[in-house]
Structures are given as structure tokens and as C-alpha cells.
mmCIF file with all atom_site columns, C-alpha atoms in Angstrom:
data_model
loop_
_atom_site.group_PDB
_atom_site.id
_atom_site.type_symbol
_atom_site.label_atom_id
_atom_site.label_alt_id
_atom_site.label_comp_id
_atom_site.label_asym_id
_atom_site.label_entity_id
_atom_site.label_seq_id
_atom_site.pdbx_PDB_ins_code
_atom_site.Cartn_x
_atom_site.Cartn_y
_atom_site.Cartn_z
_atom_site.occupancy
_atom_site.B_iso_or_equiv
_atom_site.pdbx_formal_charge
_atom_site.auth_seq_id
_atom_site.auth_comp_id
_atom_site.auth_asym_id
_atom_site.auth_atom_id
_atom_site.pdbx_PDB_model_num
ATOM 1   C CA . UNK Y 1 1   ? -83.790 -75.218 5.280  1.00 0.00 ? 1   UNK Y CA 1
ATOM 2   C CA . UNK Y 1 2   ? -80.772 -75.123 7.403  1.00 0.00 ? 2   UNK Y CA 1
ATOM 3   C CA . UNK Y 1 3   ? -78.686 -78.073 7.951  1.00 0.00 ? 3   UNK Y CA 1
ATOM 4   C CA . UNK Y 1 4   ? -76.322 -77.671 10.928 1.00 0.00 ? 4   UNK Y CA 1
ATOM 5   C CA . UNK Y 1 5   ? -72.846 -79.495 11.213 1.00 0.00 ? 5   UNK Y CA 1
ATOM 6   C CA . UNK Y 1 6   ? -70.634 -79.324 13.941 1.00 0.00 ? 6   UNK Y CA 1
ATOM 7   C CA . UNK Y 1 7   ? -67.411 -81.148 13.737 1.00 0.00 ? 7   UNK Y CA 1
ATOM 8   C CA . UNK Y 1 8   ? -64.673 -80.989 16.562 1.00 0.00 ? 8   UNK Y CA 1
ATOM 9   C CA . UNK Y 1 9   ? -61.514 -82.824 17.985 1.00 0.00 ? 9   UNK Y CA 1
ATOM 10  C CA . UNK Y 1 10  ? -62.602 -85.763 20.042 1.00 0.00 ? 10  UNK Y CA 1
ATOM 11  C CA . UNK Y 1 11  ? -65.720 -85.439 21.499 1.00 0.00 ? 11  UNK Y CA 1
ATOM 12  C CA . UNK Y 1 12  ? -67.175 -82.220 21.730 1.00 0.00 ? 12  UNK Y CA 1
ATOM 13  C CA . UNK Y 1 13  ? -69.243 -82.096 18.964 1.00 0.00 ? 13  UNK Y CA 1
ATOM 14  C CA . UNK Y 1 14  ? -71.507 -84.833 20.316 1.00 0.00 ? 14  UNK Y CA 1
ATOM 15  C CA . UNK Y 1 15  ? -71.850 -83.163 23.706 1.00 0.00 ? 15  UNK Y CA 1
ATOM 16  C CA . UNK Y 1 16  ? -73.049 -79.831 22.119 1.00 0.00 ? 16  UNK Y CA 1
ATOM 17  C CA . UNK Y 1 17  ? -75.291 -81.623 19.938 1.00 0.00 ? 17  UNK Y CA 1
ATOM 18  C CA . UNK Y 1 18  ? -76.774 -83.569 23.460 1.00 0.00 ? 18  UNK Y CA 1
ATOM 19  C CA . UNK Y 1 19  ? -76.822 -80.588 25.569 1.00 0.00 ? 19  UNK Y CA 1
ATOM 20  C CA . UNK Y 1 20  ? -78.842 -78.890 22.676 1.00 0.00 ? 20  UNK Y CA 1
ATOM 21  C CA . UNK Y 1 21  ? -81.256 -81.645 22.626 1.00 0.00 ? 21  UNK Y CA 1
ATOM 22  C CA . UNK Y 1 22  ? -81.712 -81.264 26.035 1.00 0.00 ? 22  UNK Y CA 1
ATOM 23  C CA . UNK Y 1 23  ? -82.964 -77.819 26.093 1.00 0.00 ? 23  UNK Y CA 1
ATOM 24  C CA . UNK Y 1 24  ? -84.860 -77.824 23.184 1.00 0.00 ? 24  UNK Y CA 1
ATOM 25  C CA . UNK Y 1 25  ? -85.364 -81.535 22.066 1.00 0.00 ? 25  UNK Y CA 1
ATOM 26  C CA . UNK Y 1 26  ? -83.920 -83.454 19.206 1.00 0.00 ? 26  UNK Y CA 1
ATOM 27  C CA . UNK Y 1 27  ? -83.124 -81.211 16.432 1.00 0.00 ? 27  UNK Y CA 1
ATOM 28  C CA . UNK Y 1 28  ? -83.195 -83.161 13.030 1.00 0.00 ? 28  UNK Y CA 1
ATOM 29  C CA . UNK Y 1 29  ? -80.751 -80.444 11.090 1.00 0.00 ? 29  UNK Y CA 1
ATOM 30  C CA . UNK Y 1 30  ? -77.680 -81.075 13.230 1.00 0.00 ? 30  UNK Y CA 1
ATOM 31  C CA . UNK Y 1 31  ? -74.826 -83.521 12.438 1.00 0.00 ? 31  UNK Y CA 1
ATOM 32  C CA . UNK Y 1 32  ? -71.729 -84.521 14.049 1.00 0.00 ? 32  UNK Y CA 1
ATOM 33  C CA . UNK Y 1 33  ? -68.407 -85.657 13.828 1.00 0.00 ? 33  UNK Y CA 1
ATOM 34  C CA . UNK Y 1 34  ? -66.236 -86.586 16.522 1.00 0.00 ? 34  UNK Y CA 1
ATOM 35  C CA . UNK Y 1 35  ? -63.070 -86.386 14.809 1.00 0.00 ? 35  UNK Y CA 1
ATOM 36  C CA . UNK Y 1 36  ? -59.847 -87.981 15.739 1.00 0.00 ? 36  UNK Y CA 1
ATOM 37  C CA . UNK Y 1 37  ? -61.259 -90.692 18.337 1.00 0.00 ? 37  UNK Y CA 1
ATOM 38  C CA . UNK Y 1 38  ? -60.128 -93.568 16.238 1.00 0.00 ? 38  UNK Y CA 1
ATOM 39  C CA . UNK Y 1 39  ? -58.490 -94.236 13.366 1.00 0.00 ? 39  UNK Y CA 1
ATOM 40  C CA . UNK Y 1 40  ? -61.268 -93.051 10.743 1.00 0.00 ? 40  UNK Y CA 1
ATOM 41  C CA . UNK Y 1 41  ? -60.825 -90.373 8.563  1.00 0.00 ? 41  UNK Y CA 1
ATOM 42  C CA . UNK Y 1 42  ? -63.838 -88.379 9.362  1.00 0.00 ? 42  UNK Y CA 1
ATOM 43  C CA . UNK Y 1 43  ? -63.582 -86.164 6.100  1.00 0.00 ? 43  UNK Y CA 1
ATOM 44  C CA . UNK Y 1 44  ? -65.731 -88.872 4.381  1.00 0.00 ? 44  UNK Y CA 1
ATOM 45  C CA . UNK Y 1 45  ? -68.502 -88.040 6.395  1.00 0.00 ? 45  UNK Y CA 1
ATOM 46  C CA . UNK Y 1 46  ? -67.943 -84.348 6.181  1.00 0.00 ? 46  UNK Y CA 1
ATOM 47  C CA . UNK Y 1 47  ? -67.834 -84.957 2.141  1.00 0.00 ? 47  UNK Y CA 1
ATOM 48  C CA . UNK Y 1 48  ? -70.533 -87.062 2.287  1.00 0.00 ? 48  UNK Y CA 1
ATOM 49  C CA . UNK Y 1 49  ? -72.642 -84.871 4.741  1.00 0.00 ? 49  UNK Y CA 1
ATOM 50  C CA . UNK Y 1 50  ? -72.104 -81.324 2.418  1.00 0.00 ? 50  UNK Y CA 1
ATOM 51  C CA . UNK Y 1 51  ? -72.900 -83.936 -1.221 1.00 0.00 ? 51  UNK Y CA 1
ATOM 52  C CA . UNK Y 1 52  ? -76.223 -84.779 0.808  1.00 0.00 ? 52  UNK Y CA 1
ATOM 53  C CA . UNK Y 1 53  ? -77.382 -81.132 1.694  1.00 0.00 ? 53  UNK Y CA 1
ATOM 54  C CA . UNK Y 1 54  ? -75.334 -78.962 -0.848 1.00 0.00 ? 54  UNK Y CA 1
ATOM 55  C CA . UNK Y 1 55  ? -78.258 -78.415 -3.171 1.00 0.00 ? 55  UNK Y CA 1
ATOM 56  C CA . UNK Y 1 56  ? -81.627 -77.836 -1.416 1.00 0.00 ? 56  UNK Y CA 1
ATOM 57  C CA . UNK Y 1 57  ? -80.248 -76.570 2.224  1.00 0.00 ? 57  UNK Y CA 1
ATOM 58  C CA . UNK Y 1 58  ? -77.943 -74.053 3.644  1.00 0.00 ? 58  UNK Y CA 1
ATOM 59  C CA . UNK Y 1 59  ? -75.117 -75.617 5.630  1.00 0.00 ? 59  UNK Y CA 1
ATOM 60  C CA . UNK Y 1 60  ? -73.288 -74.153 8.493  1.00 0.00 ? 60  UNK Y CA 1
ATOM 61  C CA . UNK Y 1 61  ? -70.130 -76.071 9.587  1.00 0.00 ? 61  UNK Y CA 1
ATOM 62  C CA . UNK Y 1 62  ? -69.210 -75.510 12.992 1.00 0.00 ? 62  UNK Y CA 1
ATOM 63  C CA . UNK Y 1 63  ? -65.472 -76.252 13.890 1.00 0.00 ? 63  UNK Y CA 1
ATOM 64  C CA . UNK Y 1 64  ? -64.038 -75.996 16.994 1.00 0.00 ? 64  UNK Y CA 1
ATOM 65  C CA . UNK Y 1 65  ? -60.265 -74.360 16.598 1.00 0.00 ? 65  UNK Y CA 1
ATOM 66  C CA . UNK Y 1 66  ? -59.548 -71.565 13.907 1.00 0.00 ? 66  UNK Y CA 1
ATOM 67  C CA . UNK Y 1 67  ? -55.728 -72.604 13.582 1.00 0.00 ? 67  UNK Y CA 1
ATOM 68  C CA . UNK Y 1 68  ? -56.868 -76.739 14.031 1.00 0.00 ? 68  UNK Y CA 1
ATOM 69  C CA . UNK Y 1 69  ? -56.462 -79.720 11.128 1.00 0.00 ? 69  UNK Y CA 1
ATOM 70  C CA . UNK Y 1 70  ? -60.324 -80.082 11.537 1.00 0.00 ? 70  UNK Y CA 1
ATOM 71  C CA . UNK Y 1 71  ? -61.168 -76.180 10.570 1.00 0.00 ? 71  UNK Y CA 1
ATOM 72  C CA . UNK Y 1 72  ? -58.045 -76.548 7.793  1.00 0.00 ? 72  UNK Y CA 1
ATOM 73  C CA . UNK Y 1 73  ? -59.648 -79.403 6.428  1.00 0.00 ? 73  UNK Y CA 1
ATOM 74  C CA . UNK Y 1 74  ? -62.862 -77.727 5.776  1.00 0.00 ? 74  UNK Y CA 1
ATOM 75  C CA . UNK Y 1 75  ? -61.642 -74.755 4.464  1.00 0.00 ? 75  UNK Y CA 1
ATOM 76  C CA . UNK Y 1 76  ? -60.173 -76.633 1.913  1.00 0.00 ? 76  UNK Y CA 1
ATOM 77  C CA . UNK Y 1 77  ? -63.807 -77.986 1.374  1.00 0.00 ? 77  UNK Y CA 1
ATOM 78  C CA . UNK Y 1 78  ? -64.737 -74.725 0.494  1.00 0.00 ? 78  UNK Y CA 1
ATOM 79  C CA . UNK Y 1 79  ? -63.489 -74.782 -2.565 1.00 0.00 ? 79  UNK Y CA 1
ATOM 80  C CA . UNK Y 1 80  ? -65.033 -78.018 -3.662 1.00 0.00 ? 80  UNK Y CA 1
ATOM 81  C CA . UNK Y 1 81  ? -68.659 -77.076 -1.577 1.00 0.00 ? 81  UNK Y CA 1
ATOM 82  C CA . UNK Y 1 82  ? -70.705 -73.809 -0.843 1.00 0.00 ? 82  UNK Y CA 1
ATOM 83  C CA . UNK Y 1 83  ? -71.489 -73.544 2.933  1.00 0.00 ? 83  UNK Y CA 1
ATOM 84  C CA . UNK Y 1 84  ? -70.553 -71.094 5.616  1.00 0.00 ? 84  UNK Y CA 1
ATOM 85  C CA . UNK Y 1 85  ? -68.077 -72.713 8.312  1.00 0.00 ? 85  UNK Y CA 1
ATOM 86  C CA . UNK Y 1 86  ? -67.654 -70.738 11.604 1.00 0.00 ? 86  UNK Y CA 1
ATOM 87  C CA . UNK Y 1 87  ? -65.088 -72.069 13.795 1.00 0.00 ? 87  UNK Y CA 1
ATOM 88  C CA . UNK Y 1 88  ? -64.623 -71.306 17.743 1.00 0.00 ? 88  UNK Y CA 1
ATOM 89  C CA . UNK Y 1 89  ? -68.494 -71.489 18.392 1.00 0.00 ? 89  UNK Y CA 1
ATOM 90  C CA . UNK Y 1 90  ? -70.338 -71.173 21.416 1.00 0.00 ? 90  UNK Y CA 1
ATOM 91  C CA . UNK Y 1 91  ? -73.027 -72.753 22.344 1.00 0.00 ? 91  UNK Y CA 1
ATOM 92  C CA . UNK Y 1 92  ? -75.775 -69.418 22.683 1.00 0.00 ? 92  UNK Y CA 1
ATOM 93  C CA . UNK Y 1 93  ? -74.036 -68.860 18.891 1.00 0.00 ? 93  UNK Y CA 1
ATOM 94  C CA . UNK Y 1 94  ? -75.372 -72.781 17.343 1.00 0.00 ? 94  UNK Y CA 1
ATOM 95  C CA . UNK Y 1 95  ? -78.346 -72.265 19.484 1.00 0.00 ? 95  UNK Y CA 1
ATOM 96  C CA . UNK Y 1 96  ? -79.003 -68.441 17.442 1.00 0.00 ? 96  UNK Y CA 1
ATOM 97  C CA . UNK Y 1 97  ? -78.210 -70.513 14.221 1.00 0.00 ? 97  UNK Y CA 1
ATOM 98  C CA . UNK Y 1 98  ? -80.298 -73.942 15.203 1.00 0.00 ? 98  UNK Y CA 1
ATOM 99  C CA . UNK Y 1 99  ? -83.456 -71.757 16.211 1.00 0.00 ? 99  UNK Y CA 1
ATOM 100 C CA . UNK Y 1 100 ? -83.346 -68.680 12.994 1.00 0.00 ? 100 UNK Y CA 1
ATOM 101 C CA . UNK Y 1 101 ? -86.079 -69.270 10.718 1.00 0.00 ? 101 UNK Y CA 1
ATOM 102 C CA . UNK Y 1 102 ? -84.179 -66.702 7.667  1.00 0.00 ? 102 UNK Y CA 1
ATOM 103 C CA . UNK Y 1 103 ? -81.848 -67.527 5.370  1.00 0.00 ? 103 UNK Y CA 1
ATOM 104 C CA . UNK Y 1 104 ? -78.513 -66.901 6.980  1.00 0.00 ? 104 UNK Y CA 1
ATOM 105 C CA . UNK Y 1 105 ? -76.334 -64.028 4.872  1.00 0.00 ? 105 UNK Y CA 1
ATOM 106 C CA . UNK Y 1 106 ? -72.192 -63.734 5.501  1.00 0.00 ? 106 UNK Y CA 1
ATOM 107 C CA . UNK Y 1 107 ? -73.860 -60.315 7.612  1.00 0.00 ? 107 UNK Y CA 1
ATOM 108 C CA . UNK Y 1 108 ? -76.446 -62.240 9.264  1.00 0.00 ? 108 UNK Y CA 1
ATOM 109 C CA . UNK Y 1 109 ? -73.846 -65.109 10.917 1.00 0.00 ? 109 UNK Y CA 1
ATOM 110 C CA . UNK Y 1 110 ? -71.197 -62.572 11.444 1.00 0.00 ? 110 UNK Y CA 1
ATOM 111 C CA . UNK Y 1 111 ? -74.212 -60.289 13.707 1.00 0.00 ? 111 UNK Y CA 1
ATOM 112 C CA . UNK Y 1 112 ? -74.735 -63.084 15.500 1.00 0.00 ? 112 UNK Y CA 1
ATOM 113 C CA . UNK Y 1 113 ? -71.470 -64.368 16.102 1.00 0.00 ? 113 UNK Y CA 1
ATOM 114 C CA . UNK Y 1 114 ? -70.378 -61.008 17.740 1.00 0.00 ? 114 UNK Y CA 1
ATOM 115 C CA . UNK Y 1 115 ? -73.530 -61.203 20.026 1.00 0.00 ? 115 UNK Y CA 1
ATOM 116 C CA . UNK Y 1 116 ? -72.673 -64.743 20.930 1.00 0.00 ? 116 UNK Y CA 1
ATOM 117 C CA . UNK Y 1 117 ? -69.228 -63.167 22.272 1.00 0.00 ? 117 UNK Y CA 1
ATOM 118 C CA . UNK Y 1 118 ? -71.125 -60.930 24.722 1.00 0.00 ? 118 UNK Y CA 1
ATOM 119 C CA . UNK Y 1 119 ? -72.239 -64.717 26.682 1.00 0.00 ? 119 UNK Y CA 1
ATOM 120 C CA . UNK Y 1 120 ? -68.754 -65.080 27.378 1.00 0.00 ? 120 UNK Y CA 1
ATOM 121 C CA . UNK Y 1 121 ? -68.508 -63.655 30.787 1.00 0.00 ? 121 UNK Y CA 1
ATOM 122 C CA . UNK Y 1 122 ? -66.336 -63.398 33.787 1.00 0.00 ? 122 UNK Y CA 1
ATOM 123 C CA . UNK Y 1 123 ? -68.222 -64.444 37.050 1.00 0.00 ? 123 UNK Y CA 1
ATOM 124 C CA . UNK Y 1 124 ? -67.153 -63.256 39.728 1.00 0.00 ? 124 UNK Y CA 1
ATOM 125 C CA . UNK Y 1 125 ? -69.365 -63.180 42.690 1.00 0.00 ? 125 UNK Y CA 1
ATOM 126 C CA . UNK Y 1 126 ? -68.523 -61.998 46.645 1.00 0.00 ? 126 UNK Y CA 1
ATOM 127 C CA . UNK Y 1 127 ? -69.830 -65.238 48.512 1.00 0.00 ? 127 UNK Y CA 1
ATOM 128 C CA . UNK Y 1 128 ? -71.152 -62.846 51.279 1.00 0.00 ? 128 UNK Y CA 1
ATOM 129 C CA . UNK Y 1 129 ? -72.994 -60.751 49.297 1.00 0.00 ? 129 UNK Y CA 1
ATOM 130 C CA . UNK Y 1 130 ? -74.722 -63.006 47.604 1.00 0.00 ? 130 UNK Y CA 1
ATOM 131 C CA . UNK Y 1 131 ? -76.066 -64.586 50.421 1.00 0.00 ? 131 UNK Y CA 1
ATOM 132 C CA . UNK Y 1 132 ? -77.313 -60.754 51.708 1.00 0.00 ? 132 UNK Y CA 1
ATOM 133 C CA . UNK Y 1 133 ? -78.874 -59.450 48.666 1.00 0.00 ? 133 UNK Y CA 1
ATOM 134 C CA . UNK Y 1 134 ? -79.939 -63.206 47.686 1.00 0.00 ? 134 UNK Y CA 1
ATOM 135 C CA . UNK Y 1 135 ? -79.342 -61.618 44.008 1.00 0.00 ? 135 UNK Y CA 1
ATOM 136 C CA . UNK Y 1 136 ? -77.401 -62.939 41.616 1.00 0.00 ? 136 UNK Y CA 1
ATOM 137 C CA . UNK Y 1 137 ? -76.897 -61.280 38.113 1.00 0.00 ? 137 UNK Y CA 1
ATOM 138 C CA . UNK Y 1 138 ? -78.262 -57.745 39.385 1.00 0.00 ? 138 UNK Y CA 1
ATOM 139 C CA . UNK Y 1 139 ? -75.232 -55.810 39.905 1.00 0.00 ? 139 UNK Y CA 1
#
């Protein structure tokens, strides 16, 4: 079983974790930590979250900034835990993770996370033409 925990500065986390319930319901396997919105240090419930699942599930930790104290402090986790922590995520990339039904290798997650980079696109749309060919990704 995979046990999903995402983990970002402020808020973030918990709006990922919403706007994945809202396109495909509540999702039991993800946690998250809003870190740094009060004066809590949320590494006891990271330590407490990877003690819980460290021995029956596979745990991904989603971070949000490579370089940031939240992805620093779990890589220093790493030592201490076994999970695989991916930091700069998308959301198409927790949604690949979140919906898998394998066991996730080092290959496997680093697959996905270079197809996750292809959703990152630049838009840009003439206003005119899409009004005449009424079309909006077929170009």
C-alpha cells in the first residue's frame, strides 16, 4: 500500500490534497503538513507520520522546494526512515502516484516525474482565432 505525504511551506499542501479530493474523492493514503503557519514544529508529525507507515506501506514525501528547510529537513529523515521524497511536484505527478496500483521503484517515480514535466505548458492562445475555429488545444 502506498501512503502519500505531501508537506509544503504554508498552505499548499492542504490545497493539493482538497483539489485532489475534488476530482477523485477523499483519498485515505494522503497526509499533510502545512508547515510554517504557526509556531509548531511540524517535523513531529512528519516523524510521527513515516514511524506509523514505515513498516507495512511505501511512503512518498512530496515537498514543495528542492533548495527549501522543508525538503532539507526530510532529507535528513532519510537517514533515520526509508521512503522516496520528490520535491517540486505537480499536481498530474501526485495524481500518477495517488492513482498507481504497483509498487513504486526509484525508475518507476523518476518515469513519471519526467512525464509530469510535459503538463507544464505555455498557453498561449490568439483571442481571434479561437473564437473562428471554436478549437482550443488542436493546433
Amino acid at each position: 500500500m502506498i501512503k502519500v505525504l505531501i508537506v509544503t511551506h504554508g498552505k499548499l499542501a492542504e490545497g493539493i490534497v482538497n483539489t485532489i479530493n475534488m476530482l477523485i474523492g477523499d483519498k485515505q493514503d494522503i497526509t499533510y503538513i502545512n508547515a510554517y503557519i504557526d509556531s509548531s514544529d511540524f517535523t513531529i508529525q512528519a516523524e510521527d507520520f513515516l514511524k506509523k507507515y514505515q513498516h507495512n506501506s511505501q511512503i512518498i514525501v512530496f515537498t514543495d522546494l528542492y533548495g527549501g528547510s522543508v525538503n532539507q529537513k526530510f532529507a535528513q529523515l532519510k537517514s533515520c526512515y526509508s521512503f522516496h521524497l520528490i520535491t517540486g511536484f505537480n499536481l498530474p505527478l501526485v495524481l500518477e502516484v495517488i492513482l498507481t496500483d504497483v509498487q513504486l521503484s526509484d525508475e518507476n517515480l523518476t518515469e513519471i516525474i519526467e512525464q509530469s514535466k510535459q503538463e507544464m505548458q505555455l498557453v498561449n492562445i490568439q483571442p481571434q482565432k479561437l473564437l473562428e475555429d471554436n478549437q482550443f488545444f488542436d493546433d
